[in-house]
PDB file of C-alpha atoms in Angstrom:
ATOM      1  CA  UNK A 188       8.882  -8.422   7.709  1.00 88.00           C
ATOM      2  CA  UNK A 189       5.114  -7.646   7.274  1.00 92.00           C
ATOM      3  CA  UNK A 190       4.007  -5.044   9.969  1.00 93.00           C
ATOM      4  CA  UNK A 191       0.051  -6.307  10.372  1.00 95.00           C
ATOM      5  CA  UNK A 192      -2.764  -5.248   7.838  1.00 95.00           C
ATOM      6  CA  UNK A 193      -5.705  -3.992  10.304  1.00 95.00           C
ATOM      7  CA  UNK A 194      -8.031  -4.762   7.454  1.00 94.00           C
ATOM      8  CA  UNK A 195      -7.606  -8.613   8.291  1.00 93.00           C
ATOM      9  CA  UNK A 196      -8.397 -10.486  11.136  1.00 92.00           C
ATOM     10  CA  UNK A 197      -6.598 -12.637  13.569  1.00 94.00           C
ATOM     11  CA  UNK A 198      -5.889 -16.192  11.598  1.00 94.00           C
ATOM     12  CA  UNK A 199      -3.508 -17.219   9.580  1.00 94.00           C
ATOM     13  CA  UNK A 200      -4.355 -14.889   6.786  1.00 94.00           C
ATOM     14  CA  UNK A 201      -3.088 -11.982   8.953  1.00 96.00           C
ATOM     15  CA  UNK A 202       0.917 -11.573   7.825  1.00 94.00           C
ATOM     16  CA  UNK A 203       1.398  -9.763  11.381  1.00 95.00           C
ATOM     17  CA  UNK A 204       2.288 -11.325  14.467  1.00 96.00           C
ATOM     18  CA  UNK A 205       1.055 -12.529  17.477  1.00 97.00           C
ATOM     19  CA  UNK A 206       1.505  -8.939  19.056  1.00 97.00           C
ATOM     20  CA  UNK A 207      -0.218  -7.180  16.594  1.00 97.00           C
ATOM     21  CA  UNK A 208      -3.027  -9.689  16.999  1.00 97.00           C
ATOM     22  CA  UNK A 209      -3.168  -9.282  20.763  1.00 97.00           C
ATOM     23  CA  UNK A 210      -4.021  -5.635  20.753  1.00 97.00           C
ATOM     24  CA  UNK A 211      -7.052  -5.688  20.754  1.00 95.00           C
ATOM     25  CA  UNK A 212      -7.736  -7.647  23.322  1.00 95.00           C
ATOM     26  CA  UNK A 213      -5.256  -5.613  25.533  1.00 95.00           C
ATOM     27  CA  UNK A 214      -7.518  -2.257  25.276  1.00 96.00           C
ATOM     28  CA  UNK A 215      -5.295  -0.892  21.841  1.00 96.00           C
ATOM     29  CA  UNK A 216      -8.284  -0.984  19.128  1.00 96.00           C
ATOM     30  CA  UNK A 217      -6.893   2.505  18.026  1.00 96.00           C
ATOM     31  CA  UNK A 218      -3.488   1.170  17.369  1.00 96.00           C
ATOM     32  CA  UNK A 219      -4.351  -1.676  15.244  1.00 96.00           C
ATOM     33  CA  UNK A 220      -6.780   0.327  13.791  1.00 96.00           C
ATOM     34  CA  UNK A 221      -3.991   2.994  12.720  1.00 96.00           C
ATOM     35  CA  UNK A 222      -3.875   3.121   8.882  1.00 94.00           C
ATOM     36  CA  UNK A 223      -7.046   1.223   8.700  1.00 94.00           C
ATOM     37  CA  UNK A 224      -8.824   1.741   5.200  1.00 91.00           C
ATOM     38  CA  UNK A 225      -6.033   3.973   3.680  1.00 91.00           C
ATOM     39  CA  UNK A 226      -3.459   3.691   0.856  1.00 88.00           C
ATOM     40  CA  UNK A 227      -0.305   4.555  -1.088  1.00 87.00           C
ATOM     41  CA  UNK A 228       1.749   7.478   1.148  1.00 88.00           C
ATOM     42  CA  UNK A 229      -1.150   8.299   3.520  1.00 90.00           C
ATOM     43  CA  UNK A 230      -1.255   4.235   4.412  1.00 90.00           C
ATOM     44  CA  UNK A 231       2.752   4.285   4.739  1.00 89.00           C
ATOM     45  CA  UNK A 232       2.747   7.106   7.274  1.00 91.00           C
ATOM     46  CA  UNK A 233      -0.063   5.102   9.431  1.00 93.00           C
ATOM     47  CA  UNK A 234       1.518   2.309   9.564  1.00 93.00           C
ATOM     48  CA  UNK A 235       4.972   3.803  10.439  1.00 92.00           C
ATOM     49  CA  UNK A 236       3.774   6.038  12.859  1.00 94.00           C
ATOM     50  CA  UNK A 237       1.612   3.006  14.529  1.00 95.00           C
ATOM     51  CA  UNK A 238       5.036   1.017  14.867  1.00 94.00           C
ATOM     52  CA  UNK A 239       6.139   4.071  16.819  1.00 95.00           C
ATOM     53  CA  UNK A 240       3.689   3.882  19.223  1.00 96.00           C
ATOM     54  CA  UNK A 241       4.875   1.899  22.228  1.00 95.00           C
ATOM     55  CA  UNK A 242       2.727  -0.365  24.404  1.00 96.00           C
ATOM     56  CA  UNK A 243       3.859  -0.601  27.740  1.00 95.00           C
ATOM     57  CA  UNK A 244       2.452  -4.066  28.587  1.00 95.00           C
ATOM     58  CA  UNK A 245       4.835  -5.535  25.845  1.00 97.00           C
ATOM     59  CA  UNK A 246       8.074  -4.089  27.669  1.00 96.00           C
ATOM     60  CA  UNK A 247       9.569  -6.053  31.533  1.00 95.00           C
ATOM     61  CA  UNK A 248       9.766  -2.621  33.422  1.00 91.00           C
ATOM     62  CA  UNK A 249      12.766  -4.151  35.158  1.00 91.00           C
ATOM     63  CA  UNK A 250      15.167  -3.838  31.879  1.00 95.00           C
ATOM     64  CA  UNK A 251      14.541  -0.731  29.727  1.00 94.00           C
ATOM     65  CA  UNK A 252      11.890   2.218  29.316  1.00 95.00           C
ATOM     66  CA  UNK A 253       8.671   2.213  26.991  1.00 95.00           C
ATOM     67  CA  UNK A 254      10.431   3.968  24.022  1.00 94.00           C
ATOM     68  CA  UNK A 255      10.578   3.327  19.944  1.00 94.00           C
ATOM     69  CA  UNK A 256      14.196   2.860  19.278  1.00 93.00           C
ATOM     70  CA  UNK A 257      16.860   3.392  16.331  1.00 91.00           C
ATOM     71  CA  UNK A 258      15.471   0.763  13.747  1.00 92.00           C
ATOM     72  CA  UNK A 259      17.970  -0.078  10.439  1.00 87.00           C
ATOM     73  CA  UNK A 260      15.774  -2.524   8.251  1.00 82.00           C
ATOM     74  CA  UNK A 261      14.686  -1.370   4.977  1.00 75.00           C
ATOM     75  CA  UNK A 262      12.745  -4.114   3.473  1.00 84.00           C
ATOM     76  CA  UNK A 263       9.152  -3.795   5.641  1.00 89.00           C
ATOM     77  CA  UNK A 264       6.275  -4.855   3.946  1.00 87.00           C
ATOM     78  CA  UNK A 265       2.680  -3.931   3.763  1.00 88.00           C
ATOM     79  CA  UNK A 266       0.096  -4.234   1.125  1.00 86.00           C
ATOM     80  CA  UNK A 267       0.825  -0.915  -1.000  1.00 77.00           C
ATOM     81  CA  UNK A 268       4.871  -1.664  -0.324  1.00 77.00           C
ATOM     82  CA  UNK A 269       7.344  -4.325  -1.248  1.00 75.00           C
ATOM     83  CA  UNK A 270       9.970  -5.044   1.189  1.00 72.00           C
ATOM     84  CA  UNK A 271      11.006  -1.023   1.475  1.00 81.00           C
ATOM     85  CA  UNK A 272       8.969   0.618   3.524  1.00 84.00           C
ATOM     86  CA  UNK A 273      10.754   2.969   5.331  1.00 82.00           C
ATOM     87  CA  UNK A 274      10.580   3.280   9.306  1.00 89.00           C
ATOM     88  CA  UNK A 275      13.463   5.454  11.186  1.00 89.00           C
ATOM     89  CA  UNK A 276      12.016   4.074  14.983  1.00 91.00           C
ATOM     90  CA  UNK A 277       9.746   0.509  15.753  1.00 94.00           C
ATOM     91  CA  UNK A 278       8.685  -0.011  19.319  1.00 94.00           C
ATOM     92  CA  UNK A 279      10.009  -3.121  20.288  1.00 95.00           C
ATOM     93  CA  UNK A 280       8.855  -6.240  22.777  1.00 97.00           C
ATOM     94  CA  UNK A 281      10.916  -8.244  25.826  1.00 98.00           C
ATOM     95  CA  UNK A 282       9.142 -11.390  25.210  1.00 98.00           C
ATOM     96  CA  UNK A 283       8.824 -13.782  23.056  1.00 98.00           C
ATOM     97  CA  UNK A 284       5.898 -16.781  22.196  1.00 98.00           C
ATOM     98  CA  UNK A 285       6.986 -20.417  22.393  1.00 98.00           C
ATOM     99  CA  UNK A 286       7.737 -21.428  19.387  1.00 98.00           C
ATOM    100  CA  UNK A 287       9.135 -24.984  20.499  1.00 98.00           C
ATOM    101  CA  UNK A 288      11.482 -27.334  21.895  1.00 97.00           C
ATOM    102  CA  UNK A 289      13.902 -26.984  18.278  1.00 97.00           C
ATOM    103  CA  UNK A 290      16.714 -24.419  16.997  1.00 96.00           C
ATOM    104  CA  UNK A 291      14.250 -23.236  14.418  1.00 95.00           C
ATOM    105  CA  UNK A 292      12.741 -19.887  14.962  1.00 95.00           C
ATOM    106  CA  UNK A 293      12.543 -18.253  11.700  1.00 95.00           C
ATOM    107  CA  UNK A 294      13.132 -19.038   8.793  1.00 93.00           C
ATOM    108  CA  UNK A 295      15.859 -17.857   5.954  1.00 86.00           C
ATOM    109  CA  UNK A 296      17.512 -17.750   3.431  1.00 77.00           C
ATOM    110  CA  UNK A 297      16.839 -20.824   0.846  1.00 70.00           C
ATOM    111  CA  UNK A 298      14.139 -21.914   4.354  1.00 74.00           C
ATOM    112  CA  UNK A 299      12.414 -18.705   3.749  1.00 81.00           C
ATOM    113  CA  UNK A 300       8.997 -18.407   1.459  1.00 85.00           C
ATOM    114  CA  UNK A 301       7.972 -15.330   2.615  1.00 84.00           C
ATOM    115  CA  UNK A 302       5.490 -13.369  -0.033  1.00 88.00           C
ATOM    116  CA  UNK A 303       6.101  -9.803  -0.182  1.00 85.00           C
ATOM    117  CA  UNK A 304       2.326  -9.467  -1.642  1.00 89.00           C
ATOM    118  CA  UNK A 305      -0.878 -10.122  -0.080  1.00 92.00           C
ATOM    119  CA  UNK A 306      -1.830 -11.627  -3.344  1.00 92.00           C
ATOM    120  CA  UNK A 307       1.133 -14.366  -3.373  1.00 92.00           C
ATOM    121  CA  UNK A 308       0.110 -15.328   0.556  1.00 92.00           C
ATOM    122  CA  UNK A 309      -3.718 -15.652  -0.497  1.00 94.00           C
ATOM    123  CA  UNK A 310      -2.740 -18.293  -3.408  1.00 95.00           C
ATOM    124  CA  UNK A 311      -3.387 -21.776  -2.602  1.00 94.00           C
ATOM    125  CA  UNK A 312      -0.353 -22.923  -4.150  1.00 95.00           C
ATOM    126  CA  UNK A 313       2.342 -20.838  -2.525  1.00 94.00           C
ATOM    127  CA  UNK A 314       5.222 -22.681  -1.508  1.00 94.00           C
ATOM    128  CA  UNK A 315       5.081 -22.058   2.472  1.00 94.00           C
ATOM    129  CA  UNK A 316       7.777 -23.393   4.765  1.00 94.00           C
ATOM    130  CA  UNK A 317       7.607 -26.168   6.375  1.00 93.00           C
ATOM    131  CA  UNK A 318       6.303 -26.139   9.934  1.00 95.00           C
ATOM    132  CA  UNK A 319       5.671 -29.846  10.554  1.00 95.00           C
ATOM    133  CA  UNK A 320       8.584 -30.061  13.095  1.00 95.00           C
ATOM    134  CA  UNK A 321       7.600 -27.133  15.200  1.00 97.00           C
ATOM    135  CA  UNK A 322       6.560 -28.009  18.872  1.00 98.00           C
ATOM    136  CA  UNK A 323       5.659 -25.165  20.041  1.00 98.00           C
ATOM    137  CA  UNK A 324       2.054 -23.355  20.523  1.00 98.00           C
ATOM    138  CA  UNK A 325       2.590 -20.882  17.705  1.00 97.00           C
ATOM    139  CA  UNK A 326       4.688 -20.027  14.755  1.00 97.00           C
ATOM    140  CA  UNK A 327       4.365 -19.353  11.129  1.00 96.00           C
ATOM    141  CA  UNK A 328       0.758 -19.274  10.039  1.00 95.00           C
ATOM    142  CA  UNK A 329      -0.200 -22.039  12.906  1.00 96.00           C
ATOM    143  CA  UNK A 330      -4.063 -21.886  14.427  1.00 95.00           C
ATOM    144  CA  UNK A 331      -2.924 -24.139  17.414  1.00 96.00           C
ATOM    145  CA  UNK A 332      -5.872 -24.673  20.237  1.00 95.00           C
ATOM    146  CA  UNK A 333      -6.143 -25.704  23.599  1.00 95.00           C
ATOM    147  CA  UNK A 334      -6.874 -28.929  22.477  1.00 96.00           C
ATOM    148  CA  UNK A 335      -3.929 -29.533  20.721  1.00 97.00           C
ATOM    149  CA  UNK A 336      -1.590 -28.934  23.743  1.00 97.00           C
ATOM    150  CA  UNK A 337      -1.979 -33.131  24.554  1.00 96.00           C
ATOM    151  CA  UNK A 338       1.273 -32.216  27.336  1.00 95.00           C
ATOM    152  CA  UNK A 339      -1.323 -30.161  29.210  1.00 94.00           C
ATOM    153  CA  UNK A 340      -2.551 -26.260  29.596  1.00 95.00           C
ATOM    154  CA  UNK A 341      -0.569 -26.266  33.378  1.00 94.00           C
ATOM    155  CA  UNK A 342       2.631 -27.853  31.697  1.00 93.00           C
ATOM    156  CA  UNK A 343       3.263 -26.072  28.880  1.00 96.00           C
ATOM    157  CA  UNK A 344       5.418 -22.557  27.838  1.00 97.00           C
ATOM    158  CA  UNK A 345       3.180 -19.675  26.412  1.00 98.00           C
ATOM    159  CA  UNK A 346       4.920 -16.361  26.155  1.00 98.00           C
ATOM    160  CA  UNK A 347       7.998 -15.827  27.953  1.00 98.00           C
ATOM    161  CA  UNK A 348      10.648 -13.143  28.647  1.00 98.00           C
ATOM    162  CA  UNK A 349      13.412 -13.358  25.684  1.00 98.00           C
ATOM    163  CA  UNK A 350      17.285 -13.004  25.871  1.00 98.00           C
ATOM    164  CA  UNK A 351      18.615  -9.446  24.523  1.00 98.00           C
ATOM    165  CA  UNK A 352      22.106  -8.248  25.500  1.00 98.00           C
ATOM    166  CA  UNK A 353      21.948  -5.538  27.421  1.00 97.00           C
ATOM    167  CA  UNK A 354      24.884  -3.125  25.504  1.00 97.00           C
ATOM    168  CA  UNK A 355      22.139  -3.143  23.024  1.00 96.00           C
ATOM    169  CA  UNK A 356      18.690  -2.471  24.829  1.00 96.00           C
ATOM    170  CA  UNK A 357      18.160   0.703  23.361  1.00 94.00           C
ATOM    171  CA  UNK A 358      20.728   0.721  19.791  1.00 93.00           C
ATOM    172  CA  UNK A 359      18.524  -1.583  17.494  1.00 91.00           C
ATOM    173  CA  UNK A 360      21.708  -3.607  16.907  1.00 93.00           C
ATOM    174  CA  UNK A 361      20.741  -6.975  18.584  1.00 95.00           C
ATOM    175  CA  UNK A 362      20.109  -9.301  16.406  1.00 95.00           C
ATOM    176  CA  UNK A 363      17.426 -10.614  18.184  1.00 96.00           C
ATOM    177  CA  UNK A 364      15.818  -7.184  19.229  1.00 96.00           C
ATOM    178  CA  UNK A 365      15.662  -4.939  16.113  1.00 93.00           C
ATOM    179  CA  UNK A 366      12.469  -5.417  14.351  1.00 93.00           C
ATOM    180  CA  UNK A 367       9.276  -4.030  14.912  1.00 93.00           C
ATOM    181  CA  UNK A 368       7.470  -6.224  17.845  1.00 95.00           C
ATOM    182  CA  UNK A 369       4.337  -6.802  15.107  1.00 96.00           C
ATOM    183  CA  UNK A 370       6.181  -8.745  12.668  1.00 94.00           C
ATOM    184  CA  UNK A 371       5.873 -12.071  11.815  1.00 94.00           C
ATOM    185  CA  UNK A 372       7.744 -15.590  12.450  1.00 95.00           C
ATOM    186  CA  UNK A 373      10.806 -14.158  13.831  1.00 95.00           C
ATOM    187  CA  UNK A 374      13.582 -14.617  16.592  1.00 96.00           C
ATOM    188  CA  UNK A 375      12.887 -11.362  17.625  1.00 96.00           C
ATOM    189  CA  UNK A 376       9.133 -12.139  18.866  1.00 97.00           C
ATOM    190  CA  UNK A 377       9.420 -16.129  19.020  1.00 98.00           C
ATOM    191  CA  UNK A 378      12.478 -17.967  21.139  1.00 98.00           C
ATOM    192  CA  UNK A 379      12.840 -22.186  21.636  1.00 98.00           C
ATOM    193  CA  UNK A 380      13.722 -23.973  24.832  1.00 98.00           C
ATOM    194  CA  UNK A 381      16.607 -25.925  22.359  1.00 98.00           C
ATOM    195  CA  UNK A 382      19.390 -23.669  24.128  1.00 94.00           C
ATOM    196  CA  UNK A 383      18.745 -23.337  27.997  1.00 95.00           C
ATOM    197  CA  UNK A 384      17.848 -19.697  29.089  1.00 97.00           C
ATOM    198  CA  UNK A 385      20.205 -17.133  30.473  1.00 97.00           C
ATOM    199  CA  UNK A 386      20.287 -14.160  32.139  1.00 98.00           C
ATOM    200  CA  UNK A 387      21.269 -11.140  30.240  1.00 97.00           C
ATOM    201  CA  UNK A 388      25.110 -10.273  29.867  1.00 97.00           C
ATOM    202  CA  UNK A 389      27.158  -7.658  28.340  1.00 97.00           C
ATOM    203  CA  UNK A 390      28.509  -8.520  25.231  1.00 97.00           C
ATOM    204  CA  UNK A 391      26.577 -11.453  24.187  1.00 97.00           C
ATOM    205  CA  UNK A 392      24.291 -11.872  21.647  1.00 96.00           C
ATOM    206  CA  UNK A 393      21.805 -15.351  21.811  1.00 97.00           C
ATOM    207  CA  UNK A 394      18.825 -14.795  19.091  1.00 97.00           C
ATOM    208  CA  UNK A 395      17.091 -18.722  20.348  1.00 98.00           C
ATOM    209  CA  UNK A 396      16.864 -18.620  24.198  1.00 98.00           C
ATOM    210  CA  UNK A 397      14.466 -17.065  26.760  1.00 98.00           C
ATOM    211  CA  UNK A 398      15.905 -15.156  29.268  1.00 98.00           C
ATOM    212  CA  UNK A 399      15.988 -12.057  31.450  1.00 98.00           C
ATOM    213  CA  UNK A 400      17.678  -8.943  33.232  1.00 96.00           C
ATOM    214  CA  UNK A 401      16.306 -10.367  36.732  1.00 96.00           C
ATOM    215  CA  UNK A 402      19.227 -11.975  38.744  1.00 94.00           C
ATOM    216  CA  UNK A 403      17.700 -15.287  39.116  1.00 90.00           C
ATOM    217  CA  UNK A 404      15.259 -16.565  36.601  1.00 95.00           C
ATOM    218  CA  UNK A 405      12.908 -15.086  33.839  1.00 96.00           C
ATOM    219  CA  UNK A 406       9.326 -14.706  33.904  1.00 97.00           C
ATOM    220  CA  UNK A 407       6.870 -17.721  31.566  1.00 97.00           C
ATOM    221  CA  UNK A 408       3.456 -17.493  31.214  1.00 97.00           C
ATOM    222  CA  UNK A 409       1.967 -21.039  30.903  1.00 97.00           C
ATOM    223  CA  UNK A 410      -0.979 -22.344  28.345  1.00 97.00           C
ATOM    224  CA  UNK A 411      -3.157 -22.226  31.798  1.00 96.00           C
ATOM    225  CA  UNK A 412      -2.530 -18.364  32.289  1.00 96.00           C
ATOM    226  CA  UNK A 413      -0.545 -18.660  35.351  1.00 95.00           C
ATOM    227  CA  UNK A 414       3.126 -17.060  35.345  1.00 96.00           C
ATOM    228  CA  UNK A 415       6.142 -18.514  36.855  1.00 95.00           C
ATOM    229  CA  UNK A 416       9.378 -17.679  37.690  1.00 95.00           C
ATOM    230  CA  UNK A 417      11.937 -20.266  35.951  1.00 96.00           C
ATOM    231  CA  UNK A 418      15.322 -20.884  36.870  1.00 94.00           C
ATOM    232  CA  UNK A 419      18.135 -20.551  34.703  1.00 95.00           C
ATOM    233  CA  UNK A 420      19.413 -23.810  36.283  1.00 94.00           C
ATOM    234  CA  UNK A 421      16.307 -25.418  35.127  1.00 94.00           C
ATOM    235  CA  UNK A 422      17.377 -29.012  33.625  1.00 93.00           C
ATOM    236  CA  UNK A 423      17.636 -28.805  29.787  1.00 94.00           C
ATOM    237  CA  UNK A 424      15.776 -32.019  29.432  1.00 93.00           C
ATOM    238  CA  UNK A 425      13.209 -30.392  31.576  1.00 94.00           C
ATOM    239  CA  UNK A 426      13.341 -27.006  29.399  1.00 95.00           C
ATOM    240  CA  UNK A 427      12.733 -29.064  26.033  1.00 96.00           C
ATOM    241  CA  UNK A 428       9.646 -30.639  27.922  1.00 95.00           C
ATOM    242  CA  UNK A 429       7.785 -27.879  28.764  1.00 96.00           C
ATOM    243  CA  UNK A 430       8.304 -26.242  25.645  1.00 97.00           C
ATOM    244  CA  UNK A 431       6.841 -29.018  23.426  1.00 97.00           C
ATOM    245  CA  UNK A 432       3.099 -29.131  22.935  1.00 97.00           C
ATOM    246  CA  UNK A 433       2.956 -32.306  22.221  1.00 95.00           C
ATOM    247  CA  UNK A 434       5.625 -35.081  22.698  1.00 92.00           C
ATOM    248  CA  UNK A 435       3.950 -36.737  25.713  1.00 91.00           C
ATOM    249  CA  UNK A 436       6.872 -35.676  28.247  1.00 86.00           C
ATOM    250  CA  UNK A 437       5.654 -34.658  31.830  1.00 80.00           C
ATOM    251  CA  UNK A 438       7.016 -32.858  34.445  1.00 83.00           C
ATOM    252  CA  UNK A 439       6.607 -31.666  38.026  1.00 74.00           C
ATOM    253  CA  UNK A 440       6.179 -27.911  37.709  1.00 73.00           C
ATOM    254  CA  UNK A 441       6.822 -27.621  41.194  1.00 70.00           C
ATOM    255  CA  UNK A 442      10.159 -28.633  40.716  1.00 65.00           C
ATOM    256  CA  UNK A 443      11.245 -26.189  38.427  1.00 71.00           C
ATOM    257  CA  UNK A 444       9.439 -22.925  38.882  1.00 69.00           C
ATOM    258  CA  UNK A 445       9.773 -20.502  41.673  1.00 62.00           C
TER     259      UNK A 445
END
């Protein structure tokens, strides 16, 4: 629940989320840099207001407009706040980072080792969760590189467009779609191939699979940079493989994307 401390950098140290971290490099210095130095109150409104502030490369144009929307959660964190830092509206994200080819993409209740103070993260001896069966190219506090993608750059799931139902696109009441796109391991910013991806449908909630509003297949971007079109029809076994960093599994992309 940790909304990114522009103070720290980019590694594991950083309790934000990939999002947060990729501002910078997509021309939004000034909102990372929102709050940046402050504290108490004057830090609380910075940070709020910078969760407001929506980012229209983080949003498919094809399912719902650049807007903050209704958000419910009370227990936010940053460094001058424990778990209650209040935020009426979050901008949100339609996509999601690969997080891997298994059910897990957050972790909770007796899982869940999340420290609500900078302090308890920075100790050597905090009890983090175990990530040792997580395939995918990031999740919580990973530094995965190029070289450890051993399937291959061109064969392997990035970022990719994420399930929501669309009854809720704009009410904050999905639970995969109702936190604040800079948070941290979470199903809201991080799907799994383990359930095969669908296209969005009134009335159904799925907080694990990738998926889209277009009529035939959602959008991937691959560890080589190049975006795809998937099927939904795309062979589970086929799903898993791409998904996993690093299980040795190949596949013809040509067969399976657009």
């Amino acid at each position: 629940y940790w909304v990114g401390e522009p103070e720290r950098g980019t590694d594991k140290s950083q309790p934000g989320g990939w999002m947060f971290n990729l501002l910078d490099y997509m021309e939004q210095t000034q909102i990372r840099e929102m709050g940046l130095g402050t504290s108490g109150a004057h830090r609380i409104k910075a940070l709020a207001a910078r969760c407001a502030v929506p980012v229209a490369g983080f949003i498919c144009p094809s399912r719902r407009p650049v807007l903050a929307y209704p958000d419910y959660h009370t227990n936010y964190c940053t460094k001058d706040v424990v778990a209650n830092m209040p935020i009426d509206a979050s901008f949100r994200s339609d996509y999601a980072m690969n997080a891997g080819d298994q059910s897990t993409n957050q972790f909770t209740g007796s899982s869940a080792h999340e420290p609500t103070r900078l302090s308890e993260g920075d100790d050597p001896t905090w009890p983090w969760s175990d990530t040792s069966n997580l395939t995918g190219v990031c999740f919580l506090r990973s530094m995965i590189g190029l070289g450890d993608v051993t399937n291959g750059a061109t064969q392997t799931y990035l970022i990719g467009e994420k399930y929501i139902d669309p009854d809720d696109y704009q009410t904050g009441s999905d639970a995969g779609d109702r936190e604040i796109c800079y948070v941290g391991f979470d199903n809201d910013t991080f799907r799994t191939a383990y359930a095969r991806p669908r296209q969005d449908r009134p009335g159904v909630q799925d907080t694990i699979a990738f998926g889209s509003a277009h009529a035939s297949g959602f959008h991937m971007l691959f560890c080589d940079g190049s975006v795809h079109m998937v099927d939904y029809t795309i062979d589970l076994y086929v799903h898993r493989a791409l998904a996993n960093r690093e299980d040795g599994r190949t596949v013809k992309l040509s067969d399976v994307v657009k």
